[in-house]
PDB file of C-alpha atoms in Angstrom:
ATOM      1  CA  MET A   1       0.000   0.000   0.000  1.00 95.00           C
ATOM      2  CA  ASN A   2       1.158   3.555  -0.677  1.00 95.00           C
ATOM      3  CA  TYR A   3       0.457   6.419   1.697  1.00 97.00           C
ATOM      4  CA  PHE A   4       1.043  10.168   1.460  1.00 96.00           C
ATOM      5  CA  ILE A   5       1.628  12.584   4.331  1.00 97.00           C
ATOM      6  CA  ALA A   6       3.240  15.978   4.907  1.00 95.00           C
ATOM      7  CA  ASP A   7       3.946  18.463   7.655  1.00 93.00           C
ATOM      8  CA  THR A   8       4.259  16.093  10.591  1.00 94.00           C
ATOM      9  CA  HIS A   9       6.530  18.635  12.314  1.00 91.00           C
ATOM     10  CA  PHE A  10       7.766  16.122  14.879  1.00 92.00           C
ATOM     11  CA  TYR A  11       9.314  17.936  17.874  1.00 90.00           C
ATOM     12  CA  HIS A  12       7.704  21.279  16.940  1.00 86.00           C
ATOM     13  CA  TYR A  13       6.932  22.499  20.459  1.00 81.00           C
ATOM     14  CA  GLN A  14       5.598  25.830  19.184  1.00 80.00           C
ATOM     15  CA  LEU A  15       2.543  23.987  17.835  1.00 79.00           C
ATOM     16  CA  LEU A  16       1.635  23.176  21.436  1.00 79.00           C
ATOM     17  CA  GLN A  17       1.180  26.849  22.233  1.00 72.00           C
ATOM     18  CA  PRO A  18      -2.001  28.780  21.507  1.00 71.00           C
ATOM     19  CA  ASN A  19      -1.797  29.961  17.922  1.00 68.00           C
ATOM     20  CA  ASN A  20      -4.012  30.394  14.910  1.00 62.00           C
ATOM     21  CA  PHE A  21      -1.901  28.370  12.497  1.00 65.00           C
ATOM     22  CA  ALA A  22      -1.964  24.696  13.431  1.00 68.00           C
ATOM     23  CA  PRO A  23      -2.501  24.186  17.159  1.00 70.00           C
ATOM     24  CA  ARG A  24      -2.001  20.673  18.486  1.00 74.00           C
ATOM     25  CA  HIS A  25      -3.639  19.861  21.778  1.00 81.00           C
ATOM     26  CA  PHE A  26      -1.020  17.810  23.600  1.00 85.00           C
ATOM     27  CA  GLY A  27       0.641  18.352  26.955  1.00 85.00           C
ATOM     28  CA  ASN A  28       4.188  18.134  25.594  1.00 88.00           C
ATOM     29  CA  VAL A  29       6.260  17.224  22.538  1.00 88.00           C
ATOM     30  CA  ASP A  30       6.824  13.614  23.635  1.00 92.00           C
ATOM     31  CA  GLU A  31       3.061  13.077  23.918  1.00 94.00           C
ATOM     32  CA  MET A  32       2.508  14.656  20.480  1.00 92.00           C
ATOM     33  CA  ASN A  33       5.268  12.602  18.839  1.00 94.00           C
ATOM     34  CA  GLN A  34       4.013   9.364  20.406  1.00 97.00           C
ATOM     35  CA  ALA A  35       0.434  10.029  19.244  1.00 96.00           C
ATOM     36  CA  MET A  36       1.678  10.503  15.666  1.00 96.00           C
ATOM     37  CA  ILE A  37       3.863   7.373  15.854  1.00 98.00           C
ATOM     38  CA  ASP A  38       0.941   5.316  17.177  1.00 98.00           C
ATOM     39  CA  ALA A  39      -1.452   6.625  14.505  1.00 98.00           C
ATOM     40  CA  TRP A  40       1.118   5.968  11.756  1.00 98.00           C
ATOM     41  CA  ASN A  41       1.887   2.435  12.911  1.00 99.00           C
ATOM     42  CA  SER A  42      -1.799   1.564  13.319  1.00 98.00           C
ATOM     43  CA  ARG A  43      -2.235   2.151   9.563  1.00 98.00           C
ATOM     44  CA  VAL A  44       1.160   1.505   7.923  1.00 98.00           C
ATOM     45  CA  ASP A  45       2.650  -1.990   7.707  1.00 95.00           C
ATOM     46  CA  GLU A  46       6.346  -2.871   7.447  1.00 92.00           C
ATOM     47  CA  ASN A  47       6.253  -3.337   3.663  1.00 93.00           C
ATOM     48  CA  ASP A  48       4.135  -0.265   2.850  1.00 96.00           C
ATOM     49  CA  ARG A  49       5.587   2.846   1.190  1.00 97.00           C
ATOM     50  CA  VAL A  50       4.997   6.284   2.729  1.00 98.00           C
ATOM     51  CA  TYR A  51       5.697   9.404   0.687  1.00 97.00           C
ATOM     52  CA  HIS A  52       6.437  12.186   3.166  1.00 97.00           C
ATOM     53  CA  LEU A  53       6.040  15.480   1.323  1.00 96.00           C
ATOM     54  CA  GLY A  54       8.201  17.590   3.579  1.00 94.00           C
ATOM     55  CA  ASP A  55       8.548  19.176   6.991  1.00 93.00           C
ATOM     56  CA  ILE A  56       9.370  15.961   8.811  1.00 94.00           C
ATOM     57  CA  SER A  57      10.510  17.636  12.009  1.00 91.00           C
ATOM     58  CA  MET A  58      10.925  21.189  13.159  1.00 84.00           C
ATOM     59  CA  ARG A  59      14.158  22.489  14.585  1.00 70.00           C
ATOM     60  CA  PRO A  60      13.685  25.670  16.602  1.00 67.00           C
ATOM     61  CA  GLN A  61      16.989  26.306  18.386  1.00 69.00           C
ATOM     62  CA  ASN A  62      18.472  23.290  16.530  1.00 63.00           C
ATOM     63  CA  THR A  63      16.457  20.709  18.434  1.00 68.00           C
ATOM     64  CA  PRO A  64      15.991  17.888  17.763  1.00 77.00           C
ATOM     65  CA  THR A  65      19.339  16.734  16.512  1.00 87.00           C
ATOM     66  CA  ASP A  66      19.564  14.688  13.331  1.00 90.00           C
ATOM     67  CA  GLU A  67      20.205  11.623  15.494  1.00 92.00           C
ATOM     68  CA  GLU A  68      17.056  12.233  17.565  1.00 91.00           C
ATOM     69  CA  THR A  69      14.978  12.577  14.404  1.00 92.00           C
ATOM     70  CA  TYR A  70      16.542   9.389  13.018  1.00 95.00           C
ATOM     71  CA  ASP A  71      15.743   7.480  16.225  1.00 95.00           C
ATOM     72  CA  MET A  72      12.148   8.694  16.055  1.00 94.00           C
ATOM     73  CA  LEU A  73      11.755   7.824  12.341  1.00 96.00           C
ATOM     74  CA  ARG A  74      13.032   4.300  13.028  1.00 96.00           C
ATOM     75  CA  GLN A  75       9.947   3.784  15.201  1.00 97.00           C
ATOM     76  CA  LEU A  76       7.688   4.268  12.159  1.00 98.00           C
ATOM     77  CA  ASN A  77       6.589   1.315  10.036  1.00 97.00           C
ATOM     78  CA  GLY A  78       7.274   1.102   6.333  1.00 97.00           C
ATOM     79  CA  HIS A  79       9.620   2.394   3.708  1.00 97.00           C
ATOM     80  CA  MET A  80       9.762   6.169   3.416  1.00 98.00           C
ATOM     81  CA  THR A  81      10.362   8.402   0.445  1.00 97.00           C
ATOM     82  CA  LEU A  82      11.300  11.720   2.030  1.00 97.00           C
ATOM     83  CA  ILE A  83      10.771  14.834  -0.070  1.00 96.00           C
ATOM     84  CA  LYS A  84      12.467  17.953   1.255  1.00 95.00           C
ATOM     85  CA  GLY A  85      10.228  20.694   2.640  1.00 92.00           C
ATOM     86  CA  ASN A  86      11.035  24.249   3.641  1.00 90.00           C
ATOM     87  CA  HIS A  87      11.676  23.213   7.273  1.00 88.00           C
ATOM     88  CA  ASP A  88      13.832  20.200   6.416  1.00 89.00           C
ATOM     89  CA  TYR A  89      17.605  20.374   6.443  1.00 87.00           C
ATOM     90  CA  ARG A  90      19.973  18.764   4.001  1.00 90.00           C
ATOM     91  CA  SER A  91      22.085  17.687   6.986  1.00 90.00           C
ATOM     92  CA  LEU A  92      19.180  15.521   8.194  1.00 91.00           C
ATOM     93  CA  PHE A  93      18.855  13.809   4.815  1.00 94.00           C
ATOM     94  CA  LYS A  94      22.617  13.194   4.732  1.00 95.00           C
ATOM     95  CA  PHE A  95      22.520  11.737   8.249  1.00 95.00           C
ATOM     96  CA  LEU A  96      19.564   9.481   7.393  1.00 96.00           C
ATOM     97  CA  ASP A  97      21.274   8.316   4.208  1.00 96.00           C
ATOM     98  CA  LYS A  98      24.506   7.540   6.067  1.00 97.00           C
ATOM     99  CA  HIS A  99      22.602   5.504   8.677  1.00 97.00           C
ATOM    100  CA  ASN A 100      20.019   4.049   6.302  1.00 97.00           C
ATOM    101  CA  GLU A 101      19.102   0.472   7.089  1.00 94.00           C
ATOM    102  CA  THR A 102      17.813  -2.413   5.027  1.00 94.00           C
ATOM    103  CA  LEU A 103      14.458  -3.803   6.116  1.00 91.00           C
ATOM    104  CA  SER A 104      13.406  -7.462   6.100  1.00 90.00           C
ATOM    105  CA  ASP A 105      12.253  -7.298   2.458  1.00 91.00           C
ATOM    106  CA  GLY A 106      15.743  -6.249   1.340  1.00 93.00           C
ATOM    107  CA  LYS A 107      14.811  -2.624   0.588  1.00 93.00           C
ATOM    108  CA  LYS A 108      16.245   0.470   2.250  1.00 95.00           C
ATOM    109  CA  ARG A 109      14.093   2.233   4.842  1.00 96.00           C
ATOM    110  CA  PHE A 110      14.669   5.718   3.375  1.00 97.00           C
ATOM    111  CA  GLU A 111      14.742   7.142  -0.135  1.00 96.00           C
ATOM    112  CA  PHE A 112      15.240  10.846  -0.773  1.00 96.00           C
ATOM    113  CA  GLU A 113      13.997  13.474  -3.205  1.00 92.00           C
ATOM    114  CA  ASP A 114      15.262  17.029  -3.033  1.00 88.00           C
ATOM    115  CA  VAL A 115      12.347  18.826  -4.687  1.00 87.00           C
ATOM    116  CA  GLY A 116       9.735  16.280  -5.702  1.00 91.00           C
ATOM    117  CA  ALA A 117       8.940  12.880  -7.137  1.00 92.00           C
ATOM    118  CA  LEU A 118       7.000  11.918 -10.257  1.00 90.00           C
ATOM    119  CA  LEU A 119       4.915   8.813  -9.593  1.00 92.00           C
ATOM    120  CA  LYS A 120       2.707   6.773 -11.885  1.00 91.00           C
ATOM    121  CA  PHE A 121      -0.278   4.963 -10.384  1.00 84.00           C
ATOM    122  CA  ASP A 122      -3.295   3.483 -12.131  1.00 85.00           C
ATOM    123  CA  HIS A 123      -2.817   5.464 -15.362  1.00 86.00           C
ATOM    124  CA  HIS A 124      -2.273   8.732 -13.454  1.00 83.00           C
ATOM    125  CA  GLN A 125       0.885  10.770 -13.007  1.00 85.00           C
ATOM    126  CA  LEU A 126       1.418  12.397  -9.637  1.00 86.00           C
ATOM    127  CA  TYR A 127       4.034  15.045  -9.009  1.00 88.00           C
ATOM    128  CA  CYS A 128       4.621  15.014  -5.267  1.00 91.00           C
ATOM    129  CA  THR A 129       6.283  18.057  -3.769  1.00 92.00           C
ATOM    130  CA  HIS A 130       6.053  20.132  -0.618  1.00 92.00           C
ATOM    131  CA  TYR A 131       5.435  23.290  -2.590  1.00 89.00           C
ATOM    132  CA  PRO A 132       2.266  24.235  -4.505  1.00 84.00           C
ATOM    133  CA  LEU A 133       2.539  24.269  -8.277  1.00 80.00           C
ATOM    134  CA  LEU A 134       1.174  27.083 -10.422  1.00 74.00           C
ATOM    135  CA  LEU A 135      -0.253  25.159 -13.346  1.00 71.00           C
ATOM    136  CA  GLY A 136      -3.132  27.335 -14.476  1.00 70.00           C
ATOM    137  CA  LYS A 137      -6.328  25.711 -15.683  1.00 72.00           C
ATOM    138  CA  VAL A 138      -5.447  22.298 -17.041  1.00 71.00           C
ATOM    139  CA  GLU A 139      -7.924  19.462 -17.483  1.00 73.00           C
ATOM    140  CA  LYS A 140      -7.308  16.296 -15.498  1.00 68.00           C
ATOM    141  CA  ILE A 141      -4.673  17.878 -13.255  1.00 66.00           C
ATOM    142  CA  ILE A 142      -5.242  18.220  -9.541  1.00 63.00           C
ATOM    143  CA  ASN A 143      -3.020  20.526  -7.520  1.00 60.00           C
TER     144      ASN A 143
END
């Protein structure tokens, strides 16, 4: 099965504060992260593919470290194609690539795309990116 997600913002403690953007109603970051891990793993199996369209974790004041994010991502089921978002750092992708592991089916846990990925499913082409595309009015294209 293939899944798509974006903007998990693991570790983003500022989302726990009252705001008008994307408030999350958890007592602390650990509780928020664990709720997302549990929800993910209740749906995604070990051999599924998850396309994460950017903003994996948030690093105000350089926390979490790349290693902390890696340890958290290893708790998630499935293979992940990680597409860089505006809050993702190249250093994280390099760290994940260096420590990438092979899962039981012989495939790597992480794959990486810097800007986006073109996918073909069921006679459709999907361009997956963190950023909106300005395509104008085009039939049969969903942005």
